[in-house]
PDB file of C-alpha atoms in Angstrom:
ATOM      1  CA  MET A   1       5.034 -14.899  -4.839  1.00  0.00           C
ATOM      2  CA  THR A   2       1.758 -15.570  -2.896  1.00  0.00           C
ATOM      3  CA  VAL A   3      -1.709 -15.665  -4.317  1.00  0.00           C
ATOM      4  CA  LEU A   4      -2.569 -12.225  -2.892  1.00  0.00           C
ATOM      5  CA  SER A   5       0.666 -10.620  -3.933  1.00  0.00           C
ATOM      6  CA  GLU A   6       0.009 -12.000  -7.452  1.00  0.00           C
ATOM      7  CA  LYS A   7      -3.493 -10.701  -7.412  1.00  0.00           C
ATOM      8  CA  ALA A   8      -2.210  -7.261  -6.396  1.00  0.00           C
ATOM      9  CA  ALA A   9       0.555  -7.335  -9.070  1.00  0.00           C
ATOM     10  CA  ILE A  10      -2.027  -8.139 -11.731  1.00  0.00           C
ATOM     11  CA  ALA A  11      -4.420  -5.338 -10.542  1.00  0.00           C
ATOM     12  CA  PHE A  12      -1.405  -3.001 -10.696  1.00  0.00           C
ATOM     13  CA  THR A  13      -0.256  -3.926 -14.231  1.00  0.00           C
ATOM     14  CA  HIS A  14      -3.868  -3.773 -15.448  1.00  0.00           C
ATOM     15  CA  GLY A  15      -4.572  -0.091 -14.372  1.00  0.00           C
ATOM     16  CA  PHE A  16      -5.002   0.125 -10.635  1.00  0.00           C
ATOM     17  CA  ASN A  17      -2.447   2.282  -8.681  1.00  0.00           C
ATOM     18  CA  CYS A  18      -0.302   0.839  -6.035  1.00  0.00           C
ATOM     19  CA  ALA A  19      -2.571   1.651  -3.093  1.00  0.00           C
ATOM     20  CA  GLN A  20      -5.640   0.257  -4.963  1.00  0.00           C
ATOM     21  CA  SER A  21      -3.820  -2.873  -5.758  1.00  0.00           C
ATOM     22  CA  VAL A  22      -2.859  -3.727  -2.256  1.00  0.00           C
ATOM     23  CA  PHE A  23      -6.137  -2.694  -0.631  1.00  0.00           C
ATOM     24  CA  THR A  24      -8.401  -4.458  -3.097  1.00  0.00           C
ATOM     25  CA  ALA A  25      -6.227  -7.689  -2.740  1.00  0.00           C
ATOM     26  CA  PHE A  26      -7.391  -7.898   0.949  1.00  0.00           C
ATOM     27  CA  SER A  27     -10.767  -6.017   0.948  1.00  0.00           C
ATOM     28  CA  GLY A  28     -12.973  -9.135   0.389  1.00  0.00           C
ATOM     29  CA  LYS A  29     -11.221 -10.836   3.280  1.00  0.00           C
ATOM     30  CA  TYR A  30     -12.485  -8.143   5.594  1.00  0.00           C
ATOM     31  CA  GLY A  31     -16.016  -7.791   4.118  1.00  0.00           C
ATOM     32  CA  LEU A  32     -15.469  -4.740   1.885  1.00  0.00           C
ATOM     33  CA  ASP A  33     -16.515  -4.762  -1.700  1.00  0.00           C
ATOM     34  CA  SER A  34     -13.506  -4.525  -3.974  1.00  0.00           C
ATOM     35  CA  SER A  35     -14.993  -1.828  -6.219  1.00  0.00           C
ATOM     36  CA  ILE A  36     -15.523   0.368  -3.010  1.00  0.00           C
ATOM     37  CA  ALA A  37     -12.112  -0.445  -1.824  1.00  0.00           C
ATOM     38  CA  ALA A  38     -10.650   0.629  -5.227  1.00  0.00           C
ATOM     39  CA  ARG A  39     -12.543   3.932  -5.008  1.00  0.00           C
ATOM     40  CA  ILE A  40     -11.401   4.498  -1.547  1.00  0.00           C
ATOM     41  CA  ALA A  41      -7.732   4.033  -2.344  1.00  0.00           C
ATOM     42  CA  THR A  42      -7.769   5.873  -5.663  1.00  0.00           C
ATOM     43  CA  GLY A  43      -6.184   9.144  -4.264  1.00  0.00           C
ATOM     44  CA  LEU A  44      -3.429   7.409  -2.353  1.00  0.00           C
ATOM     45  CA  GLY A  45      -1.272   6.307  -5.255  1.00  0.00           C
ATOM     46  CA  ALA A  46       2.131   7.821  -5.874  1.00  0.00           C
ATOM     47  CA  GLY A  47       2.384   8.851  -2.191  1.00  0.00           C
ATOM     48  CA  VAL A  48      -1.032  10.572  -2.056  1.00  0.00           C
ATOM     49  CA  ARG A  49       0.000  12.273  -5.405  1.00  0.00           C
ATOM     50  CA  SER A  50       2.818  13.977  -3.567  1.00  0.00           C
ATOM     51  CA  GLY A  51       5.773  11.488  -3.703  1.00  0.00           C
ATOM     52  CA  GLU A  52       5.492  11.075   0.097  1.00  0.00           C
ATOM     53  CA  ILE A  53       4.411   7.673   1.729  1.00  0.00           C
ATOM     54  CA  CYS A  54       4.382   5.002  -0.939  1.00  0.00           C
ATOM     55  CA  GLY A  55       0.883   4.201  -2.193  1.00  0.00           C
ATOM     56  CA  ALA A  56       1.582   0.406  -1.522  1.00  0.00           C
ATOM     57  CA  VAL A  57       2.177   1.333   2.203  1.00  0.00           C
ATOM     58  CA  ASN A  58      -0.965   3.513   2.257  1.00  0.00           C
ATOM     59  CA  GLY A  59      -2.984   0.612   0.889  1.00  0.00           C
ATOM     60  CA  ALA A  60      -1.507  -1.525   3.501  1.00  0.00           C
ATOM     61  CA  ALA A  61      -2.369   0.968   6.286  1.00  0.00           C
ATOM     62  CA  LEU A  62      -5.935   0.707   5.017  1.00  0.00           C
ATOM     63  CA  VAL A  63      -5.862  -3.024   5.320  1.00  0.00           C
ATOM     64  CA  ILE A  64      -4.530  -2.698   8.989  1.00  0.00           C
ATOM     65  CA  GLY A  65      -7.557  -0.387   9.645  1.00  0.00           C
ATOM     66  CA  LEU A  66      -9.989  -2.911   8.251  1.00  0.00           C
ATOM     67  CA  LYS A  67      -8.627  -5.596  10.773  1.00  0.00           C
ATOM     68  CA  TYR A  68      -7.849  -3.342  13.819  1.00  0.00           C
ATOM     69  CA  GLY A  69      -9.514   0.000  13.237  1.00  0.00           C
ATOM     70  CA  GLN A  70     -11.758   1.962  15.529  1.00  0.00           C
ATOM     71  CA  ALA A  71     -15.411   1.645  14.371  1.00  0.00           C
ATOM     72  CA  GLU A  72     -17.076   3.160  17.386  1.00  0.00           C
ATOM     73  CA  GLN A  73     -16.321   6.478  19.171  1.00  0.00           C
ATOM     74  CA  ALA A  74     -16.673   4.804  22.527  1.00  0.00           C
ATOM     75  CA  ASP A  75     -14.122   2.166  21.614  1.00  0.00           C
ATOM     76  CA  GLN A  76     -10.914   3.631  22.911  1.00  0.00           C
ATOM     77  CA  GLU A  77      -9.081   0.222  22.873  1.00  0.00           C
ATOM     78  CA  SER A  78      -8.831  -0.489  19.229  1.00  0.00           C
ATOM     79  CA  LYS A  79      -7.240   2.851  18.072  1.00  0.00           C
ATOM     80  CA  PRO A  80      -3.878   2.297  19.930  1.00  0.00           C
ATOM     81  CA  ILE A  81      -3.724  -1.339  18.862  1.00  0.00           C
ATOM     82  CA  CYS A  82      -4.333  -0.175  15.165  1.00  0.00           C
ATOM     83  CA  ASN A  83      -1.672   2.549  15.628  1.00  0.00           C
ATOM     84  CA  SER A  84       0.871  -0.017  17.022  1.00  0.00           C
ATOM     85  CA  LYS A  85       0.218  -2.398  14.208  1.00  0.00           C
ATOM     86  CA  THR A  86       0.682   0.257  11.532  1.00  0.00           C
ATOM     87  CA  VAL A  87       3.920   1.262  13.013  1.00  0.00           C
ATOM     88  CA  GLU A  88       4.999  -2.323  13.171  1.00  0.00           C
ATOM     89  CA  TYR A  89       4.095  -2.538   9.464  1.00  0.00           C
ATOM     90  CA  LEU A  90       5.923   0.660   8.448  1.00  0.00           C
ATOM     91  CA  ASN A  91       9.048  -0.497  10.198  1.00  0.00           C
ATOM     92  CA  SER A  92       8.759  -3.870   8.409  1.00  0.00           C
ATOM     93  CA  PHE A  93       8.346  -2.271   4.996  1.00  0.00           C
ATOM     94  CA  LYS A  94      11.151   0.115   5.574  1.00  0.00           C
ATOM     95  CA  GLN A  95      13.431  -2.682   6.690  1.00  0.00           C
ATOM     96  CA  ALA A  96      12.648  -4.716   3.645  1.00  0.00           C
ATOM     97  CA  ASN A  97      12.625  -1.925   1.061  1.00  0.00           C
ATOM     98  CA  GLY A  98      14.969   0.842   2.535  1.00  0.00           C
ATOM     99  CA  SER A  99      12.235   3.495   2.869  1.00  0.00           C
ATOM    100  CA  ILE A 100       8.466   4.118   2.968  1.00  0.00           C
ATOM    101  CA  VAL A 101       8.746   7.334   0.853  1.00  0.00           C
ATOM    102  CA  CYS A 102       7.730   7.017  -2.815  1.00  0.00           C
ATOM    103  CA  ARG A 103      10.324   9.497  -4.208  1.00  0.00           C
ATOM    104  CA  GLU A 104      13.035   7.786  -2.213  1.00  0.00           C
ATOM    105  CA  LEU A 105      12.060   4.249  -3.373  1.00  0.00           C
ATOM    106  CA  LEU A 106      11.921   5.426  -7.028  1.00  0.00           C
ATOM    107  CA  GLU A 107      14.703   8.001  -6.821  1.00  0.00           C
ATOM    108  CA  CYS A 108      12.416  10.541  -8.569  1.00  0.00           C
ATOM    109  CA  ASP A 109       9.395  12.458  -7.566  1.00  0.00           C
ATOM    110  CA  VAL A 110       6.447  11.280  -9.576  1.00  0.00           C
ATOM    111  CA  SER A 111       4.331  14.235  -8.394  1.00  0.00           C
ATOM    112  CA  THR A 112       6.443  16.424 -10.781  1.00  0.00           C
ATOM    113  CA  ASP A 113       6.342  16.413 -14.547  1.00  0.00           C
ATOM    114  CA  ALA A 114      10.082  15.658 -14.698  1.00  0.00           C
ATOM    115  CA  GLY A 115       9.869  12.849 -12.162  1.00  0.00           C
ATOM    116  CA  ARG A 116       6.934  11.292 -13.829  1.00  0.00           C
ATOM    117  CA  SER A 117       8.735  11.462 -17.157  1.00  0.00           C
ATOM    118  CA  LYS A 118      11.740   9.793 -15.700  1.00  0.00           C
ATOM    119  CA  ALA A 119       9.647   7.021 -14.045  1.00  0.00           C
ATOM    120  CA  GLU A 120       7.795   6.358 -17.395  1.00  0.00           C
ATOM    121  CA  SER A 121      10.894   6.435 -19.555  1.00  0.00           C
ATOM    122  CA  GLU A 122      12.761   4.076 -17.140  1.00  0.00           C
ATOM    123  CA  ASN A 123       9.662   1.876 -16.794  1.00  0.00           C
ATOM    124  CA  LEU A 124       9.818   2.233 -13.005  1.00  0.00           C
ATOM    125  CA  PHE A 125       5.986   1.578 -12.712  1.00  0.00           C
ATOM    126  CA  THR A 126       6.183  -1.881 -14.439  1.00  0.00           C
ATOM    127  CA  THR A 127       9.525  -2.905 -12.776  1.00  0.00           C
ATOM    128  CA  ILE A 128      10.200  -1.280  -9.433  1.00  0.00           C
ATOM    129  CA  CYS A 129       6.608  -0.334  -8.369  1.00  0.00           C
ATOM    130  CA  VAL A 130       5.117  -3.602  -9.059  1.00  0.00           C
ATOM    131  CA  ASP A 131       7.817  -5.154  -6.758  1.00  0.00           C
ATOM    132  CA  PHE A 132       6.779  -2.736  -3.952  1.00  0.00           C
ATOM    133  CA  VAL A 133       3.154  -3.702  -4.436  1.00  0.00           C
ATOM    134  CA  LYS A 134       4.082  -7.382  -4.119  1.00  0.00           C
ATOM    135  CA  SER A 135       6.281  -6.648  -1.119  1.00  0.00           C
ATOM    136  CA  ALA A 136       3.631  -4.707   0.600  1.00  0.00           C
ATOM    137  CA  VAL A 137       1.185  -7.633   0.269  1.00  0.00           C
ATOM    138  CA  GLU A 138       3.751 -10.239   1.385  1.00  0.00           C
ATOM    139  CA  LEU A 139       4.634  -8.215   4.377  1.00  0.00           C
ATOM    140  CA  LEU A 140       1.045  -7.980   5.360  1.00  0.00           C
ATOM    141  CA  GLU A 141       0.631 -11.686   4.946  1.00  0.00           C
ATOM    142  CA  GLU A 142       3.770 -12.348   7.085  1.00  0.00           C
ATOM    143  CA  LEU A 143       2.159 -10.149   9.881  1.00  0.00           C
ATOM    144  CA  GLY A 144      -1.153 -12.162   9.743  1.00  0.00           C
ATOM    145  CA  TYR A 145      -3.455 -10.142   7.571  1.00  0.00           C
TER     146      TYR A 145
END
């Protein structure tokens, strides 16, 4: 486990969602206050509350945007680079974890009451999800973030 993946895992186990945990682990490195980063990423957990793309992956996409994102409308070069880096990351996460979709990774849909109950009763948030948070961070680090 790396320093940043441990930082993200601790953030996750102490109350941040998956997206917040990944994004705040890197925010300072890119000049963004961690409390602002946490607020930005709040709605992205649990696959944007829908069981879709994993919140840890969403947090990673925000990190990629901090490094490569388009900041000026006239800048037409950074957007395709950021898009390419995002696709590279998505492929990397999918290869490492089998999917980028929250409900596929957890084998339940946490956007439903039944799915959330299953995830809580099986401790998926403290076992499987924390592993995806660590994986998301470690993959970002391997790719140079």
